[in-house]
Coordinates of N, CA and C in Angstrom, one line a residue:
X1 N 0.9 -1.2 0.0 CA 0.0 0.0 0.0 C 0.9 1.2 0.0
X2 N 0.7 2.1 -0.9 CA 1.4 3.4 -1.0 C 0.7 4.6 -0.3
X3 N 1.4 5.4 0.3 CA 0.8 6.6 1.0 C 1.2 7.9 0.2
X4 N 0.5 8.8 0.2 CA 0.7 10.0 -0.5 C 1.9 10.7 0.2
X5 N 2.8 11.3 -0.5 CA 4.0 11.9 0.0 C 3.6 13.1 1.0
X6 N 2.5 13.7 0.8 CA 2.1 14.8 1.7 C 1.5 14.4 3.0
X7 N 1.1 13.1 3.1 CA 0.5 12.5 4.3 C 1.5 12.6 5.5
X8 N 2.7 12.2 5.2 CA 3.7 12.2 6.3 C 4.0 13.6 6.7
X9 N 4.1 14.6 5.8 CA 4.3 16.0 6.1 C 3.2 16.5 6.9
X10 N 1.9 16.2 6.7 CA 0.7 16.6 7.4 C 0.8 16.0 8.8
X11 N 1.1 14.8 9.0 CA 1.2 14.2 10.3 C 2.3 15.0 11.2
X12 N 3.5 15.2 10.4 CA 4.5 15.9 11.2 C 4.1 17.3 11.6
X13 N 3.4 18.0 10.7 CA 3.0 19.4 11.0 C 2.0 19.4 12.2
X14 N 1.0 18.5 12.1 CA 0.0 18.4 13.1 C 0.6 18.0 14.5
X15 N 1.5 17.1 14.5 CA 2.3 16.7 15.7 C 3.0 17.9 16.3
X16 N 3.6 18.7 15.4 CA 4.4 19.9 15.9 C 3.5 21.0 16.5
X17 N 2.3 21.2 15.8 CA 1.3 22.1 16.3 C 0.8 21.6 17.7
X18 N 0.5 20.4 17.8 CA 0.1 19.9 19.1 C 1.1 20.1 20.2
X19 N 2.4 19.8 19.9 CA 3.4 20.0 20.8 C 3.6 21.5 21.2
X20 N 3.5 22.4 20.1 CA 3.6 23.8 20.3 C 2.5 24.3 21.2
X21 N 1.2 23.9 21.0 CA 0.1 24.2 21.8 C 0.3 23.8 23.2
X22 N 0.7 22.6 23.5 CA 0.9 22.1 24.8 C 2.0 22.9 25.5
X23 N 3.1 23.2 24.8 CA 4.2 23.9 25.3 C 3.9 25.4 25.7
X24 N 2.9 26.0 25.1 CA 2.6 27.4 25.3 C 1.3 27.6 26.0
X25 N 0.7 26.5 26.6 CA -0.7 26.7 27.2 C -0.6 27.5 28.5
X26 N -1.5 28.5 28.6 CA -1.7 29.2 29.8 C -2.7 28.6 30.8
X27 N -3.4 27.6 30.3 CA -4.4 26.9 31.1 C -5.6 27.6 31.1
X28 N -6.5 27.1 32.0 CA -7.8 27.8 32.2 C -7.9 28.4 33.6
X29 N -8.5 29.5 33.7 CA -8.6 30.2 35.0 C -10.1 30.2 35.4
X30 N -10.4 29.8 36.7 CA -11.8 29.7 37.1 C -11.8 30.1 38.6
X31 N -13.0 30.3 39.1 CA -13.1 30.5 40.6 C -12.8 29.2 41.4
X32 N -12.1 29.4 42.5 CA -11.8 28.2 43.3 C -13.0 27.7 44.1
X33 N -13.9 28.6 44.4 CA -15.0 28.3 45.3 C -16.3 28.7 44.6
X34 N -17.3 27.9 44.8 CA -18.6 28.2 44.2 C -19.4 29.3 45.1
X35 N -19.0 29.5 46.4 CA -19.7 30.4 47.3 C -18.6 31.0 48.2
X36 N -18.7 32.3 48.4 CA -17.9 33.1 49.3 C -18.8 33.8 50.3
X37 N -18.5 33.7 51.6 CA -19.3 34.3 52.6 C -18.5 35.4 53.3
X38 N -19.1 36.6 53.5 CA -18.3 37.6 54.1 C -19.3 38.4 55.0
X39 N -18.8 39.2 55.9 CA -19.6 40.0 56.8 C -19.2 41.5 56.5
X40 N -20.2 42.4 56.5 CA -20.1 43.7 56.2 C -19.1 44.5 57.1
X41 N -19.2 44.3 58.3 CA -18.3 45.0 59.3 C -19.1 46.2 59.7
X42 N -18.5 46.9 60.8 CA -19.1 48.0 61.5 C -18.7 49.4 60.9
X43 N -17.5 49.5 60.6 CA -17.1 50.8 60.0 C -16.1 50.7 58.9
X44 N -16.0 51.5 57.9 CA -14.9 51.4 56.9 C -15.2 50.4 55.8
X45 N -14.1 49.8 55.4 CA -14.2 48.7 54.4 C -13.6 47.4 54.9
X46 N -14.3 46.3 54.4 CA -13.8 45.0 54.7 C -13.4 44.3 53.4
X47 N -12.1 43.9 53.4 CA -11.6 43.2 52.2 C -12.2 41.8 52.2
X48 N -12.5 41.3 51.0 CA -13.1 40.0 50.7 C -12.1 39.3 49.7
X49 N -11.6 38.2 50.0 CA -10.6 37.4 49.2 C -11.5 36.7 48.1
X50 N -11.1 36.8 46.8 CA -11.8 36.1 45.7 C -10.7 35.1 45.3
X51 N -10.9 33.8 45.6 CA -9.8 32.9 45.2 C -10.1 32.4 43.8
X52 N -9.0 32.3 43.0 CA -9.0 31.8 41.6 C -8.0 30.7 41.5
X53 N -8.3 29.8 40.6 CA -7.3 28.7 40.2 C -7.0 28.6 38.7
X54 N -5.9 28.0 38.4 CA -5.4 27.9 37.1 C -5.1 26.5 36.9
X55 N -5.8 25.8 35.9 CA -5.6 24.4 35.7 C -5.3 24.1 34.3
X56 N -4.8 23.0 33.9 CA -4.5 22.6 32.6 C -3.3 23.2 31.9
X57 N -2.5 23.9 32.7 CA -1.3 24.5 32.2 C -1.1 25.8 33.0
X58 N 0.2 26.2 33.2 CA 0.5 27.3 33.9 C 1.7 28.1 33.3
X59 N 1.8 28.0 32.0 CA 3.0 28.7 31.4 C 2.6 30.1 30.9
X60 N 3.6 31.0 31.2 CA 3.3 32.3 30.8 C 2.5 33.1 31.9
X61 N 2.5 34.4 31.7 CA 1.7 35.3 32.5 C 0.2 35.3 32.0
X62 N -0.7 35.2 32.9 CA -2.1 35.3 32.6 C -2.8 36.4 33.4
X63 N -3.7 37.1 32.9 CA -4.4 38.1 33.7 C -5.9 37.8 33.6
X64 N -6.6 37.8 34.7 CA -8.0 37.7 34.7 C -8.7 38.9 35.3
X65 N -9.8 39.3 34.7 CA -10.7 40.4 35.2 C -12.0 39.9 35.6
X66 N -12.4 40.3 36.8 CA -13.8 39.9 37.3 C -14.6 41.0 37.7
X67 N -15.8 40.8 37.8 CA -16.8 41.9 38.2 C -18.0 41.4 38.9
X68 N -18.7 42.2 39.6 CA -19.9 41.8 40.3 C -21.0 42.2 39.3
X69 N -21.8 41.2 39.1 CA -23.0 41.4 38.2 C -24.1 42.1 39.0
X70 N -24.8 43.0 38.4 CA -26.1 43.6 38.9 C -25.8 44.2 40.3
X71 N -24.9 45.1 40.5 CA -24.7 45.8 41.8 C -25.2 47.2 41.6
X72 N -25.7 47.8 42.7 CA -26.2 49.2 42.7 C -25.1 50.1 43.1
X73 N -23.9 49.6 43.4 CA -22.8 50.4 43.7 C -22.7 50.9 45.2
X74 N -23.7 50.6 46.1 CA -23.6 51.0 47.4 C -22.9 50.2 48.4
X75 N -22.6 49.0 48.0 CA -22.0 48.0 48.9 C -20.5 47.8 48.6
X76 N -19.9 48.2 47.5 CA -18.6 47.9 47.2 C -17.8 49.2 46.9
X77 N -16.5 49.2 47.2 CA -15.6 50.3 46.9 C -15.5 50.3 45.4
X78 N -15.3 49.2 44.8 CA -15.2 49.0 43.4 C -15.8 47.7 43.0
X79 N -16.6 47.5 42.1 CA -17.4 46.3 41.8 C -16.6 45.4 40.8
X80 N -15.2 45.6 40.6 CA -14.4 44.8 39.7 C -13.0 44.7 40.3
X81 N -12.3 43.7 39.7 CA -10.9 43.6 40.1 C -10.2 42.8 39.1
X82 N -8.9 42.6 39.3 CA -8.1 41.8 38.4 C -7.0 41.0 39.1
X83 N -6.5 39.9 38.6 CA -5.5 39.2 39.2 C -4.4 38.8 38.1
X84 N -3.2 38.8 38.5 CA -2.1 38.4 37.5 C -1.6 37.1 38.0
X85 N -1.6 36.1 37.2 CA -0.9 34.8 37.5 C 0.4 34.9 36.8
X86 N 1.5 34.9 37.5 CA 2.8 34.8 36.9 C 3.1 33.4 36.4
X87 N 4.1 33.2 35.6 CA 4.5 32.0 35.0 C 4.6 30.9 36.1
X88 N 4.0 29.8 36.0 CA 4.0 28.7 36.8 C 3.0 28.7 38.0
X89 N 2.4 29.9 38.2 CA 1.5 30.1 39.3 C 0.1 29.5 39.0
X90 N -0.4 28.7 39.9 CA -1.7 28.0 39.7 C -2.9 28.5 40.7
X91 N -2.6 29.3 41.6 CA -3.7 29.8 42.5 C -3.3 31.3 42.9
X92 N -4.3 32.1 42.9 CA -4.1 33.5 43.3 C -5.4 34.0 43.9
X93 N -5.4 35.1 44.5 CA -6.6 35.8 45.1 C -6.7 37.2 44.7
X94 N -8.0 37.5 44.3 CA -8.3 38.9 44.0 C -8.9 39.4 45.3
X95 N -9.2 40.8 45.3 CA -9.8 41.3 46.5 C -10.9 42.3 46.1
X96 N -12.1 42.2 46.7 CA -13.2 43.2 46.6 C -13.3 43.8 48.0
X97 N -13.6 45.1 48.1 CA -13.8 45.8 49.4 C -15.3 46.1 49.6
X98 N -15.8 45.6 50.7 CA -17.2 45.8 51.0 C -17.3 47.1 51.9
X99 N -18.2 48.0 51.5 CA -18.4 49.3 52.3 C -19.4 49.1 53.4
X100 N -19.0 49.4 54.6 CA -19.9 49.3 55.7 C -20.9 50.4 55.7
X101 N -22.1 50.1 56.3 CA -23.1 51.1 56.4 C -23.9 50.8 57.6
X102 N -24.8 51.6 58.0 CA -25.7 51.3 59.2 C -27.1 51.2 58.8
X103 N -27.3 50.8 57.5 CA -28.7 50.6 57.0 C -29.1 49.2 57.3
X104 N -30.2 49.0 58.1 CA -30.6 47.7 58.4 C -31.0 46.9 57.1
X105 N -30.4 45.8 56.9 CA -30.8 45.0 55.7 C -30.5 43.5 56.1
X106 N -31.1 42.6 55.3 CA -30.9 41.2 55.4 C -29.6 40.8 54.7
X107 N -29.4 39.4 54.6 CA -28.3 39.0 53.9 C -28.4 39.4 52.4
X108 N -27.3 39.7 51.8 CA -27.3 40.2 50.4 C -26.4 39.2 49.6
X109 N -27.0 38.8 48.4 CA -26.2 37.8 47.5 C -26.0 38.4 46.2
X110 N -24.7 38.3 45.8 CA -24.2 38.9 44.5 C -23.6 37.7 43.7
X111 N -23.6 37.9 42.4 CA -22.8 37.0 41.5 C -21.5 37.7 41.0
X112 N -20.4 37.1 41.3 CA -19.1 37.6 40.8 C -18.8 36.7 39.5
X113 N -18.4 37.3 38.4 CA -18.2 36.6 37.2 C -16.9 37.0 36.6
X114 N -16.3 36.1 35.9 CA -15.0 36.4 35.1 C -15.5 37.1 33.9
X115 N -14.9 38.2 33.7 CA -15.2 39.1 32.6 C -14.4 38.9 31.4
X116 N -13.0 38.8 31.7 CA -12.1 38.6 30.6 C -10.8 37.9 31.1
X117 N -10.1 37.2 30.2 CA -8.9 36.5 30.5 C -7.9 36.8 29.4
X118 N -6.7 37.1 29.7 CA -5.6 37.2 28.7 C -4.5 36.2 29.1
X119 N -3.9 35.6 28.2 CA -2.8 34.7 28.4 C -3.2 33.3 28.9
X120 N -4.5 33.1 28.9 CA -5.2 31.8 29.3 C -6.6 31.9 28.8
X121 N -7.4 30.9 29.2 CA -8.8 30.9 28.8 C -9.6 30.8 30.1
X122 N -10.9 31.3 30.0 CA -11.8 31.2 31.2 C -12.3 29.8 31.3
X123 N -12.1 29.3 32.5 CA -12.6 27.9 32.7 C -14.0 27.9 33.4
X124 N -14.2 26.8 34.0 CA -15.5 26.6 34.8 C -15.2 26.2 36.2
X125 N -15.8 26.8 37.2 CA -16.9 27.7 37.2 C -16.4 29.2 36.9
X126 N -17.1 29.8 36.0 CA -16.7 31.2 35.7 C -17.6 32.2 36.5
X127 N -18.4 31.8 37.5 CA -19.1 32.6 38.4 C -19.0 32.0 39.8
X128 N -19.1 32.8 40.7 CA -19.2 32.4 42.1 C -20.2 33.4 42.8
X129 N -20.8 32.8 43.9 CA -21.8 33.6 44.6 C -21.1 34.3 45.9
X130 N -21.3 35.5 46.1 CA -20.8 36.3 47.2 C -22.0 36.6 48.1
X131 N -22.0 36.2 49.3 CA -23.0 36.4 50.2 C -22.5 37.3 51.3
X132 N -23.1 38.5 51.6 CA -22.7 39.4 52.6 C -23.8 39.2 53.7
X133 N -23.3 38.7 54.9 CA -24.3 38.4 56.0 C -24.6 39.7 56.7
X134 N -25.9 39.7 57.1 CA -26.4 40.8 57.7 C -25.7 41.1 59.1
X135 N -25.3 42.3 59.4 CA -24.6 42.6 60.6 C -25.3 43.7 61.4
X136 N -26.3 44.3 61.0 CA -26.9 45.5 61.6 C -28.3 45.3 62.0
X137 N -28.6 44.2 62.6 CA -30.0 43.9 63.2 C -31.1 44.3 62.2
X138 N -31.2 43.6 61.1 CA -32.3 44.0 60.1 C -33.7 43.9 60.6
X139 N -33.9 43.1 61.7 CA -35.2 42.9 62.3 C -35.4 43.9 63.5
X140 N -34.3 44.6 63.8 CA -34.4 45.5 64.9 C -34.2 44.9 66.2
X141 N -34.5 45.5 67.3 CA -34.4 45.0 68.6 C -35.5 45.7 69.5
X142 N -35.8 45.1 70.6 CA -36.8 45.7 71.5 C -36.1 45.8 72.9
X143 N -36.3 47.0 73.5 CA -35.8 47.2 74.8 C -36.7 48.1 75.6
X144 N -36.6 48.0 77.0 CA -37.4 48.9 77.7 C -36.8 50.3 77.8
X145 N -37.7 51.3 77.8 CA -37.3 52.7 77.7 C -36.4 53.1 78.9
X146 N -36.7 52.5 80.1 CA -36.0 52.8 81.3 C -35.1 51.6 81.7
X147 N -33.9 51.8 82.2 CA -33.1 50.7 82.7 C -33.6 50.0 83.9
X148 N -34.4 50.8 84.7 CA -34.9 50.2 86.0 C -36.2 51.0 86.3
X149 N -37.1 50.3 87.1 CA -38.4 51.0 87.5 C -38.6 50.5 88.9
X150 N -38.9 51.5 89.8 CA -39.2 51.1 91.2 C -40.7 51.2 91.4
X151 N -41.2 50.3 92.1 CA -42.7 50.2 92.5 C -42.8 49.8 93.9
X152 N -43.7 50.5 94.6 CA -43.9 50.3 96.0 C -45.1 49.2 96.0
X153 N -44.9 48.1 96.6 CA -45.9 47.1 96.7 C -46.7 47.3 98.0
X154 N -48.1 47.1 97.9 CA -48.9 47.2 99.0 C -49.2 45.8 99.5
X155 N -49.5 45.6 100.7 CA -49.8 44.3 101.2 C -51.3 44.1 101.2
X156 N -51.8 43.9 100.0 CA -53.2 43.6 99.8 C -53.3 42.6 98.7
X157 N -54.4 42.0 98.6 CA -54.7 41.0 97.5 C -55.1 41.7 96.2
X158 N -55.0 42.9 96.1 CA -55.4 43.6 94.9 C -54.3 43.7 93.9
X159 N -54.6 43.7 92.6 CA -53.5 43.8 91.6 C -53.3 45.3 91.2
X160 N -52.2 45.6 90.7 CA -52.0 47.0 90.2 C -51.3 46.8 88.9
X161 N -51.8 47.7 87.9 CA -51.0 47.8 86.6 C -49.9 48.7 86.7
X162 N -48.9 48.3 86.0 CA -47.6 49.1 85.9 C -47.5 49.4 84.5
X163 N -47.2 50.7 84.1 CA -46.9 51.0 82.7 C -45.5 51.0 82.4
X164 N -45.1 50.2 81.4 CA -43.7 50.1 80.9 C -43.6 50.6 79.5
X165 N -42.7 51.3 79.2 CA -42.5 51.7 77.8 C -41.5 50.9 77.2
X166 N -41.8 50.5 75.9 CA -40.9 49.6 75.1 C -40.5 50.3 73.9
X167 N -39.3 50.3 73.5 CA -38.8 50.9 72.3 C -38.3 49.9 71.3
X168 N -38.5 50.1 70.0 CA -38.0 49.2 69.0 C -36.7 50.0 68.4
X169 N -35.6 49.3 68.3 CA -34.4 50.0 67.7 C -34.5 49.8 66.2
X170 N -33.6 50.3 65.4 CA -33.7 50.3 64.0 C -33.9 48.9 63.4
X171 N -34.7 48.8 62.5 CA -35.0 47.6 61.8 C -36.1 47.8 60.8
X172 N -36.0 47.1 59.7 CA -37.0 47.3 58.6 C -37.8 46.0 58.4
X173 N -37.5 44.9 59.0 CA -38.3 43.6 58.7 C -39.1 43.3 59.9
X174 N -40.2 42.6 59.7 CA -41.1 42.0 60.7 C -41.9 43.0 61.4
X175 N -42.8 42.5 62.2 CA -43.7 43.3 63.0 C -43.6 42.9 64.4
X176 N -44.0 43.9 65.3 CA -43.9 43.5 66.8 C -45.4 43.6 67.1
X177 N -45.9 42.5 67.8 CA -47.3 42.3 68.1 C -47.5 42.4 69.6

């Protein structure tokens, strides 16, 4: 059986391309966790680590850009960030900064997504869930208006009503019955 002379050349070229591709692969970059949980904090900014991983190759420098989808801008210093993976590096962390406030609110959930990758490709998962836990009593609190109240008790079998004032602290959820 005879083979065409170009067949051998085609196999050699394809083999070289495969080796070249494998030798120059930057791998795939994805989020290392499917869910990140953070607390807002009382004052200032709270840094939140965004762990990323690089699999399937780590040659060359790769840069990944990520952003928070559908944010109103009130909870973060900047809703996006970037991470540089140097040659041979397979894990890195980006940072987002949560801005503290004193607005009563429940847990907030955001989706962080990979926006763009250079020097590698976007892998899976390319989104992660960021949950900011409530820290400012979204249901409020109830307390007596006075720290103490003195009452003189009489020695009789009659009952007496005492008026106590109750206050509700900041909160926007639920009712007090």
